[in-house]
mmCIF file of C-alpha atoms in Angstrom:
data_model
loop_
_atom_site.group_PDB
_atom_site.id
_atom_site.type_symbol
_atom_site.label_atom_id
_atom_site.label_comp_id
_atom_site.label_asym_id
_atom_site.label_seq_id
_atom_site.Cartn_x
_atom_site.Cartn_y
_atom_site.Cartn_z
ATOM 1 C CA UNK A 559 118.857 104.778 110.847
ATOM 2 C CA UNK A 560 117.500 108.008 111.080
ATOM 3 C CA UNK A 561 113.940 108.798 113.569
ATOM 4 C CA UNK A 562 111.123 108.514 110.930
ATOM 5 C CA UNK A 563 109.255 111.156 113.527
ATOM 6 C CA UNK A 564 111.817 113.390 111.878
ATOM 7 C CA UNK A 565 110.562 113.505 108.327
ATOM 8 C CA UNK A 566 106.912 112.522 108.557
ATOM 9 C CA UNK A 567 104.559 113.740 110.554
ATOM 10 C CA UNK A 568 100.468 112.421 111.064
ATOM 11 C CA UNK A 569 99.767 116.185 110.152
ATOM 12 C CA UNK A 570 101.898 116.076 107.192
ATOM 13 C CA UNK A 571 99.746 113.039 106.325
ATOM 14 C CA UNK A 572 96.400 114.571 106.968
ATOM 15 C CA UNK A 573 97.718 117.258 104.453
ATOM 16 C CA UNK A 574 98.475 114.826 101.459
ATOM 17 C CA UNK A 575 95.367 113.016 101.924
ATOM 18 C CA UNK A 576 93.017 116.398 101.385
ATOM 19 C CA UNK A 577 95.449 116.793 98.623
ATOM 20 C CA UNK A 578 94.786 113.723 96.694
ATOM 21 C CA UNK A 579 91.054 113.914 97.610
ATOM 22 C CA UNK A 580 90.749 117.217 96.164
ATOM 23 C CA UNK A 581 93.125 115.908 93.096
ATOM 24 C CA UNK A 582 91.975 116.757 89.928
ATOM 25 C CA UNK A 583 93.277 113.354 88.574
ATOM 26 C CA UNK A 584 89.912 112.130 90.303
ATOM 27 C CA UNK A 585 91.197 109.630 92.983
ATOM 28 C CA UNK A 586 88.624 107.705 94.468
ATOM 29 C CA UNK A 587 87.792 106.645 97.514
ATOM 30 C CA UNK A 588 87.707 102.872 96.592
ATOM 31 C CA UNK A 589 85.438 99.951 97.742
ATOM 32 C CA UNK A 590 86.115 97.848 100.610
ATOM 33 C CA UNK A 591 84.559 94.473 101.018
ATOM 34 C CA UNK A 592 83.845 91.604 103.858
ATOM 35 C CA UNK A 593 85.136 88.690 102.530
ATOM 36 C CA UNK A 594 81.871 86.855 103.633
ATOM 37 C CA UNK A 595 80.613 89.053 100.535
ATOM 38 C CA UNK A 596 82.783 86.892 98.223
ATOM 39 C CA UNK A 597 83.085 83.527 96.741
ATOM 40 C CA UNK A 598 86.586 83.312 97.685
ATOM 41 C CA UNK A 599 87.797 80.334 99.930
ATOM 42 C CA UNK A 600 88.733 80.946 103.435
ATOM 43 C CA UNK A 601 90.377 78.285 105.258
ATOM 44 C CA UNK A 602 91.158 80.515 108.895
ATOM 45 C CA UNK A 603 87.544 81.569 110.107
ATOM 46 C CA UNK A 604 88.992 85.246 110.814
ATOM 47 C CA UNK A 605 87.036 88.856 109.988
ATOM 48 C CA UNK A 606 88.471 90.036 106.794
ATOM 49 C CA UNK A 607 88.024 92.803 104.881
ATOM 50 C CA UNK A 608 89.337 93.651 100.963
ATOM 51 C CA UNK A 609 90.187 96.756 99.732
ATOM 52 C CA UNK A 610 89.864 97.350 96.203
ATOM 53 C CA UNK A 611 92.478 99.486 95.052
ATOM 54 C CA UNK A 612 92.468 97.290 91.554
ATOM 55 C CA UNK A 613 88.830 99.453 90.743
ATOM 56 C CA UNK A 614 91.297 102.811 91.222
ATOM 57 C CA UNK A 615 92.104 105.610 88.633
ATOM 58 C CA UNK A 616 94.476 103.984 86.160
ATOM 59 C CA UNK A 617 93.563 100.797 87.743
ATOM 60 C CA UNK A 618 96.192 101.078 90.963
ATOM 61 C CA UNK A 619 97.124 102.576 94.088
ATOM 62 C CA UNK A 620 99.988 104.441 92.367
ATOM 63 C CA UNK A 621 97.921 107.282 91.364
ATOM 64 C CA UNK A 622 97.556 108.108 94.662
ATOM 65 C CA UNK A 623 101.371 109.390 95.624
ATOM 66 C CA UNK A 624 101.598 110.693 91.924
ATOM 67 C CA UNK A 625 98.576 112.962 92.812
ATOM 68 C CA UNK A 626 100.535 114.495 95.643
ATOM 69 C CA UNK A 627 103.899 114.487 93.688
ATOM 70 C CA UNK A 628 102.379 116.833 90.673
ATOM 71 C CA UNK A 629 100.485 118.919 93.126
ATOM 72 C CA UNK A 630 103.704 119.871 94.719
ATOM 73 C CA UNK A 631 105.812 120.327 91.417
ATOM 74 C CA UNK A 632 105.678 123.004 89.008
ATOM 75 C CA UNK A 633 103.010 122.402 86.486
ATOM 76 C CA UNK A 634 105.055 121.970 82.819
ATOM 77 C CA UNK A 635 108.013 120.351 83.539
ATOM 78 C CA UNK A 636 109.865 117.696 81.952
ATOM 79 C CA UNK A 637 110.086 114.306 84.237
ATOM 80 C CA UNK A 638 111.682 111.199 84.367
ATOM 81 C CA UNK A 639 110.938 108.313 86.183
ATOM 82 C CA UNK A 640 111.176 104.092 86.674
ATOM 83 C CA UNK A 641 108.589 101.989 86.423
ATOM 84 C CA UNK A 642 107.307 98.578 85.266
ATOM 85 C CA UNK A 643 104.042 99.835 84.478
ATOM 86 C CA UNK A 644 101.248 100.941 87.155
ATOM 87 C CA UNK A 645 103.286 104.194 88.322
ATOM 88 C CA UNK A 646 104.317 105.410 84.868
ATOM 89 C CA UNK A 647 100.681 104.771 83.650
ATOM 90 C CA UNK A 648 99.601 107.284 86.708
ATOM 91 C CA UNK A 649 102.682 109.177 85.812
ATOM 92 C CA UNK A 650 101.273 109.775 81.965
ATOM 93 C CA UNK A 651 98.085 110.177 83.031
ATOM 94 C CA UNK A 652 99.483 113.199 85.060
ATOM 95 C CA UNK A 653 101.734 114.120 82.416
ATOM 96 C CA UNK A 654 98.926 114.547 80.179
ATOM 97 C CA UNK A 655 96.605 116.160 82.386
ATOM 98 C CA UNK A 656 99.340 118.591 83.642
ATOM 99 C CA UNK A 657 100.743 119.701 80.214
ATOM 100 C CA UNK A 658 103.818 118.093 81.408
ATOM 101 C CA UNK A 659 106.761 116.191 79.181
ATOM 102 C CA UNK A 660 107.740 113.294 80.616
ATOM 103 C CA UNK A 661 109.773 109.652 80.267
ATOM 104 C CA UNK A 662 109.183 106.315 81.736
ATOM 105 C CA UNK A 663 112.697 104.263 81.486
ATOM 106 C CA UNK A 664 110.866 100.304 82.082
ATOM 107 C CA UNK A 665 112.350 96.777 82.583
ATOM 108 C CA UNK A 666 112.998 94.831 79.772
ATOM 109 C CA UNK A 667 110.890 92.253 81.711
ATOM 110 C CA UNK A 668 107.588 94.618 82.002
ATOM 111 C CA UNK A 669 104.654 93.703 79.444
ATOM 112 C CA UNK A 670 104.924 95.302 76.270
ATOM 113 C CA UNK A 671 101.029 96.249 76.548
ATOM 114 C CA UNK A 672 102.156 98.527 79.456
ATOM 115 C CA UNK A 673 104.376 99.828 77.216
ATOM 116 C CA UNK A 674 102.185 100.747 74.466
ATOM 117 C CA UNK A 675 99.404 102.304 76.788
ATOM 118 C CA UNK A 676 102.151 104.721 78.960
ATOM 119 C CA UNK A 677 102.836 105.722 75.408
ATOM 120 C CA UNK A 678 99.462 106.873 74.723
ATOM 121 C CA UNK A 679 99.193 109.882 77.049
ATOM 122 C CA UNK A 680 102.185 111.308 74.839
ATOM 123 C CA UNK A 681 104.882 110.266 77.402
ATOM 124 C CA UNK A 682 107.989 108.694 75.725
ATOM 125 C CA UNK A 683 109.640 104.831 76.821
ATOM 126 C CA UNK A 684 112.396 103.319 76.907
ATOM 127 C CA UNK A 685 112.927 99.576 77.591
ATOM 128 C CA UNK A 686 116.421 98.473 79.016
ATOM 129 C CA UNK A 687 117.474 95.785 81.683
ATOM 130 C CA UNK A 688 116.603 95.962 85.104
ATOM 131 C CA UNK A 689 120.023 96.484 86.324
ATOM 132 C CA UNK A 690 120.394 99.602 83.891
ATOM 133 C CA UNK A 691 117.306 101.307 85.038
ATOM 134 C CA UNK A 692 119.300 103.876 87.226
ATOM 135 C CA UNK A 693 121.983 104.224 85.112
ATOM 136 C CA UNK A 694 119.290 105.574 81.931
ATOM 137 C CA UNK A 695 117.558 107.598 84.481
ATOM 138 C CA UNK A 696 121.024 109.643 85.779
ATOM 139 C CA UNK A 697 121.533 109.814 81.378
ATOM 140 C CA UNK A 698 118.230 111.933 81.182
ATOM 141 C CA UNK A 699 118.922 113.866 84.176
ATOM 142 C CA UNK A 700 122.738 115.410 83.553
ATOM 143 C CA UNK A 701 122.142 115.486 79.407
ATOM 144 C CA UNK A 702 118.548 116.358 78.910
ATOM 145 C CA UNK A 703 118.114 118.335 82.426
ATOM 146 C CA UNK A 704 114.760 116.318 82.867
ATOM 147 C CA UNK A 705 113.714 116.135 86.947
ATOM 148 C CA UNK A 706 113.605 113.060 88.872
ATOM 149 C CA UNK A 707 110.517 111.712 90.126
ATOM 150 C CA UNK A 708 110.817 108.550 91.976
ATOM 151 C CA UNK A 709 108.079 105.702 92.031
ATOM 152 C CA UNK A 710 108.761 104.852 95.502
ATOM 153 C CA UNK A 711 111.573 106.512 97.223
ATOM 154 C CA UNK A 712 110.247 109.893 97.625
ATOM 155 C CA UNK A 713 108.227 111.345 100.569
ATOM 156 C CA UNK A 714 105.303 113.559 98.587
ATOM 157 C CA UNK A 715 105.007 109.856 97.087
ATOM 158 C CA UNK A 716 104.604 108.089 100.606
ATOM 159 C CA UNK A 717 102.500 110.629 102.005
ATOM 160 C CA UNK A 718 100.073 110.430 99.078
ATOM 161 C CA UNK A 719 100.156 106.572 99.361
ATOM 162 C CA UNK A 720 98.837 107.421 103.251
ATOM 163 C CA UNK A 721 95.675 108.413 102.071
ATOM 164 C CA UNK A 722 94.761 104.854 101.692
ATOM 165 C CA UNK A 723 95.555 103.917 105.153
ATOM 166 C CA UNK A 724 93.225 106.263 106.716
ATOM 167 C CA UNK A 725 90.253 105.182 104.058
ATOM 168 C CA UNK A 726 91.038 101.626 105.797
ATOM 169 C CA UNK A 727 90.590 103.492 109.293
ATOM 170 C CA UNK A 728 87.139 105.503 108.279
ATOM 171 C CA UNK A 729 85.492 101.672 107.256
ATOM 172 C CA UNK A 730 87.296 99.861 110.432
ATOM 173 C CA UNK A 731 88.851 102.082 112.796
ATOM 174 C CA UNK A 732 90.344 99.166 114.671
ATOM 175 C CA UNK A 733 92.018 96.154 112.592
ATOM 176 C CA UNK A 734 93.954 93.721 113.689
ATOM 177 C CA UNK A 735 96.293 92.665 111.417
ATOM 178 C CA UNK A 736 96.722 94.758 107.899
ATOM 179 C CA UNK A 737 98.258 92.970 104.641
ATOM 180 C CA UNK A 738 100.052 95.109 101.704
ATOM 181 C CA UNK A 739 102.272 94.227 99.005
ATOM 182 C CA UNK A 740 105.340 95.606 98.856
ATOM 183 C CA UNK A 741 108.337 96.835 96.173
ATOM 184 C CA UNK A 742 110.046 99.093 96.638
ATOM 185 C CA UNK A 743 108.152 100.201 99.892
ATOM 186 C CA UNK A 744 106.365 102.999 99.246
ATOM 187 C CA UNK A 745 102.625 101.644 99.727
ATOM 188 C CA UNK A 746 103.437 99.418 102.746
ATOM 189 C CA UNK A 747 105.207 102.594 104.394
ATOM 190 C CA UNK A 748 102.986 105.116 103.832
ATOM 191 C CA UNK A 749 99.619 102.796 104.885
ATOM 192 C CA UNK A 750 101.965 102.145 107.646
ATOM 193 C CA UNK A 751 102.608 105.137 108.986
ATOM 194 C CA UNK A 752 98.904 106.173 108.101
ATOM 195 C CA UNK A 753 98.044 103.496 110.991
ATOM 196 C CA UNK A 754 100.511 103.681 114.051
ATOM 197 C CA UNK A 755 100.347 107.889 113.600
ATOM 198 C CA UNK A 756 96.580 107.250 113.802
ATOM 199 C CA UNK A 757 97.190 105.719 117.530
ATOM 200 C CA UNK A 758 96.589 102.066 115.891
ATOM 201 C CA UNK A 759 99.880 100.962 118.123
ATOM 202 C CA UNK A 760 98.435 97.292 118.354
ATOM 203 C CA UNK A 761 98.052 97.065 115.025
ATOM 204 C CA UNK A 762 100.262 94.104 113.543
ATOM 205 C CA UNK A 763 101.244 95.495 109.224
ATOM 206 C CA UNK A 764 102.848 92.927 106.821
ATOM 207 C CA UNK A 765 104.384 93.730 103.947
ATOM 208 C CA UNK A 766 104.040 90.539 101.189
ATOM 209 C CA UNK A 767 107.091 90.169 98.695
ATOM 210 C CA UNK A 768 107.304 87.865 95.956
ATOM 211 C CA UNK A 769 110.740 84.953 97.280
ATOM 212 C CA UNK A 770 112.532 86.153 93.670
ATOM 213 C CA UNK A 771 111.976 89.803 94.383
ATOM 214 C CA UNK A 772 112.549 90.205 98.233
ATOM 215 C CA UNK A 773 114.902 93.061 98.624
ATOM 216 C CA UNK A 774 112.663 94.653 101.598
ATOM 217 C CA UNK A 775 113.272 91.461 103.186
ATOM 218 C CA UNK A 776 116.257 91.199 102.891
ATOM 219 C CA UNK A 777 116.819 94.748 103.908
ATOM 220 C CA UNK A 778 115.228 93.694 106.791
ATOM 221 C CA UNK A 779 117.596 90.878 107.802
ATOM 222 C CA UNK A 780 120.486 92.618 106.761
ATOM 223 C CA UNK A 781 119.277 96.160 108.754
ATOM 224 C CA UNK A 782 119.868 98.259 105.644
ATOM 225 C CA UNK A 783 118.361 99.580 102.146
ATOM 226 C CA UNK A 784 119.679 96.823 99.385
ATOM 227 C CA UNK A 785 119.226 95.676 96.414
ATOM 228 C CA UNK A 786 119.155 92.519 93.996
ATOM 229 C CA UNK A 787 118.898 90.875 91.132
ATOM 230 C CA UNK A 788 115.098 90.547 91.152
ATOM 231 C CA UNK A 789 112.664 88.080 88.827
ATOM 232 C CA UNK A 790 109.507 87.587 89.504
ATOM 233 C CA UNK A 791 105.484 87.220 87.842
ATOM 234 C CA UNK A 792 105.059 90.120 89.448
ATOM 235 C CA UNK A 793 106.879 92.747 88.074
ATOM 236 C CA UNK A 794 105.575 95.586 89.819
ATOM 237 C CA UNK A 795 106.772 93.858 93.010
ATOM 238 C CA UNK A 796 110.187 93.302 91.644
ATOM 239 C CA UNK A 797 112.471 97.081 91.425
ATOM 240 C CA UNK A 798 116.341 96.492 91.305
ATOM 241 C CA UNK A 799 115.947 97.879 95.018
ATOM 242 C CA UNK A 800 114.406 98.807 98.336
ATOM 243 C CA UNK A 801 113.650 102.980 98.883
ATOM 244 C CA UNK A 802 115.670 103.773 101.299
ATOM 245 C CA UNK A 803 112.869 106.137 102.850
ATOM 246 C CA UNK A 804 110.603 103.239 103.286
ATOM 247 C CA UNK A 805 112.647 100.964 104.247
ATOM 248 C CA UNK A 806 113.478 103.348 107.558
ATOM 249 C CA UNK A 807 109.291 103.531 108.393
ATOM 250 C CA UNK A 808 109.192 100.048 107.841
ATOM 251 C CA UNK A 809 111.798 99.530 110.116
ATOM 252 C CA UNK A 810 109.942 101.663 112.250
ATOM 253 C CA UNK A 811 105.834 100.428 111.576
ATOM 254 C CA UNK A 812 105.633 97.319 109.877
ATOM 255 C CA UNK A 813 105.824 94.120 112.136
ATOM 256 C CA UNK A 814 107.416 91.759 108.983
ATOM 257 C CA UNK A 815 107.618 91.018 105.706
ATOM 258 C CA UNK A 816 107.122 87.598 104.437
ATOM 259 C CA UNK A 817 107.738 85.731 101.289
ATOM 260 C CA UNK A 818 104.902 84.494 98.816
ATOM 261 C CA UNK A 819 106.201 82.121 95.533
ATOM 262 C CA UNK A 820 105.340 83.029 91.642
ATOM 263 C CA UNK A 821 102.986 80.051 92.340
ATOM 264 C CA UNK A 822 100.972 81.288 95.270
ATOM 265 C CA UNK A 823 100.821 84.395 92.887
ATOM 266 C CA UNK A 824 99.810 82.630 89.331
ATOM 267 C CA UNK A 825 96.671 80.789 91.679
ATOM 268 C CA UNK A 826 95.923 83.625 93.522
ATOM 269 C CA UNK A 827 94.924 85.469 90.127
ATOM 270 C CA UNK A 828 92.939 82.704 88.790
ATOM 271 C CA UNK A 829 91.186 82.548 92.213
ATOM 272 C CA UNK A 830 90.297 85.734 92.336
ATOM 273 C CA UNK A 831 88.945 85.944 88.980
ATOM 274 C CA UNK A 832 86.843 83.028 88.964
ATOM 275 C CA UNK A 833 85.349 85.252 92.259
ATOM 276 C CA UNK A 834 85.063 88.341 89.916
ATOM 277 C CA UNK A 835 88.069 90.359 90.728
ATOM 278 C CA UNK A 836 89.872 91.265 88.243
ATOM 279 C CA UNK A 837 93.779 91.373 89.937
ATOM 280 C CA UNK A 838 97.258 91.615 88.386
ATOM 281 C CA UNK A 839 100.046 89.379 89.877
ATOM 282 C CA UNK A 840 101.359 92.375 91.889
ATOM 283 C CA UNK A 841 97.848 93.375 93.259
ATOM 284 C CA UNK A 842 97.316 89.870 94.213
ATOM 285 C CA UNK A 843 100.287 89.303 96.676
ATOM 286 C CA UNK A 844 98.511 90.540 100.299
ATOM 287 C CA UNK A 845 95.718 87.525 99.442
ATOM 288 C CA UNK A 846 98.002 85.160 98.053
ATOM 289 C CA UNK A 847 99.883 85.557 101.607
ATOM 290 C CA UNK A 848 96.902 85.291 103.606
ATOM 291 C CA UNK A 849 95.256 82.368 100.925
ATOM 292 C CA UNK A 850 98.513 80.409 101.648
ATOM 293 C CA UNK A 851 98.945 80.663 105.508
ATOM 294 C CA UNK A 852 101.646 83.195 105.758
ATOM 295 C CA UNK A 853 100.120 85.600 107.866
ATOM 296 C CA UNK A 854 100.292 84.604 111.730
ATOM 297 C CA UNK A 855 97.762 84.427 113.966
ATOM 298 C CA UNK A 856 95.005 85.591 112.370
ATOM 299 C CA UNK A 857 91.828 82.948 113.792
ATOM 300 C CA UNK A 858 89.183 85.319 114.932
ATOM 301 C CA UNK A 859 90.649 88.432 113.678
ATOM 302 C CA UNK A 860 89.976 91.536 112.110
ATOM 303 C CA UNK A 861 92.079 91.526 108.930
ATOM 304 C CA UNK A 862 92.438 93.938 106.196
ATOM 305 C CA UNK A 863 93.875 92.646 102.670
ATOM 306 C CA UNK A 864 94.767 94.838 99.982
ATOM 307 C CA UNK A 865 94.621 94.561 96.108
ATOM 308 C CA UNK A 866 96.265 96.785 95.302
ATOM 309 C CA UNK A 867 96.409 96.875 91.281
ATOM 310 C CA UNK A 868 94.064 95.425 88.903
ATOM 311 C CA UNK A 869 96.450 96.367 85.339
ATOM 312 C CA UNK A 870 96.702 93.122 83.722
ATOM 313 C CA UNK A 871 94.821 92.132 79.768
ATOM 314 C CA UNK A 872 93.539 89.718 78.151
ATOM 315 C CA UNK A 873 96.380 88.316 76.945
ATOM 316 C CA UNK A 874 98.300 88.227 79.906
ATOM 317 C CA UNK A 875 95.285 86.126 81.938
ATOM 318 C CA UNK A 876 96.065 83.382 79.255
ATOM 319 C CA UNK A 877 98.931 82.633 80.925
ATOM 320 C CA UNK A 878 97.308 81.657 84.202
ATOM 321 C CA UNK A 879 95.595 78.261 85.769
ATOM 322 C CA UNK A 880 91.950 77.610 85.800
#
């Protein structure tokens, strides 16, 4: 495994977070919240703290890393990229903004509604099985010479994700225990790496993956990058594989990553919308792992959980428990 020290630096960091602060795709510095300031049930009396990344531009984290990929790209090129929704809606929104031509290749699997919005910033779509996701993207590459951008294996990407891990540190300099989805990686490594660069050594990160979807889990048992056959409520959580780049600062920052079910995830939506947060499955991982007791050692801590995508309609909340 190569020394993450050797490709990331907490200066590099600093860098990419004036970069998507000064972003004219308008990133914001989103809310975080006590719980105490909630409705929402706590059953370990612990400090905790939510950061609402669902209330972001294009309603996720995602735009984030996309503002630092498209700041360091030419403006006017012609992209391609994966995604089952939240990073190709940042990635259109760019696109657009940019006078860039783009392509989002999606999972079969992904909401159709995602589809139809990415589609509205003037960026084409194509739908095609998980497994095939590569395979269209390496198609558009050597026979339409269109340029890779990756929606979590790519180190602008990770260092744009970063900024969020210092917002954490300006509202609690000092947590104890910090709780982030994870996919392919990129968010839990770059708040990761955000943190222990900051000097936060004691600082205990856990990625949350949904049990049908769990390749950075298993990448962890396994001590290498792989990949799966991955189903899950949560598509955003669910890409064919783990980045091989986050996977090594994982490896490197994050104490473990542990296993939520679609379940957990289905009530963890309708929870948090009866409290008034609006939270796709993906975004609602981090509390459905600390809702359901899968976070150690928490009583009497400082915690921070974050939501980290709030993209889901009307029709799609149909589908969940009261």
């Amino acid at each position: 495994m190569a020394d993450p020290s050797d490709c990331i630096t907490l200066e590099m960091l600093k860098e990419a977070r004036e970069t998507v602060r000064s972003s004219p795709l308008g990133v914001i510095n989103t809310p975080m919240i006590p719980w105490s300031q909630t409705t929402l049930p706590l059953s370990v009396p612990c400090n905790i703290h939510i950061k609402m990344e669902n209330m972001q531009r294009t309603g996720s984290f995602k735009i984030r890393g996309v503002a630092n990929q498209f700041a360091r790209r030419p403006a006017g090129g012609h992209f391609v990229t994966m995604s089952a929704g939240n990073y190709g809606k940042s990635f259109a929104y760019a696109s657009k903004h940019y006078g860039s031509r783009g392509k989002v290749v999606m999972p079969e699997t992904a909401p159709v509604s995602r589809s139809i919005l990415i589609q509205s910033f003037g960026v084409d779509v194509e739908r095609v099985p998980t497994s095939g996701l590569m395979d269209v993207v390496n198609r558009c590459v050597c026979e339409d010479n269109m340029t890779f951008l990756h929606s979590y294996d790519d180190m602008d990407l990770i260092a744009g994700h970063a900024s969020l891990g210092f917002e954490i540190l300006e509202a609690v300099p000092r947590p104890d225990v910090v709780v982030v989805c994870c996919g392919g990686g990129g968010l839990l490594a770059g708040v990761a790496a955000a943190l222990k660069l900051s000097g936060c050594g004691g600082t205990r990160i856990y990625g949350v993956e949904p049990e049908g979807a769990c390749t950075m889990y298993r990448s962890f048992i396994e001590k290498k990058p792989v990949g799966m056959n991955t189903k899950s409520i949560a598509s955003g959580l669910a890409p064919p594989f783990a980045g091989a780049l986050p996977y090594e600062l994982c490896q490197c920052y994050v104490e473990d990553v542990v296993l939520v079910t679609d379940e957990e995830i289905k009530r963890a939506v309708s929870t948090l919308y009866q409290a008034g947060l609006l939270v796709e499955p993906s975004g609602s991982a981090a509390f459905a792992a600390v809702a359901n007791g899968h976070i150690p050692d928490i009583h009497g801590k400082t915690v921070i959980v974050i939501l980290s995508g709030g993209n889901i309609g009307k029709d799609e909340l149909a589908n969940f428990p009261d």
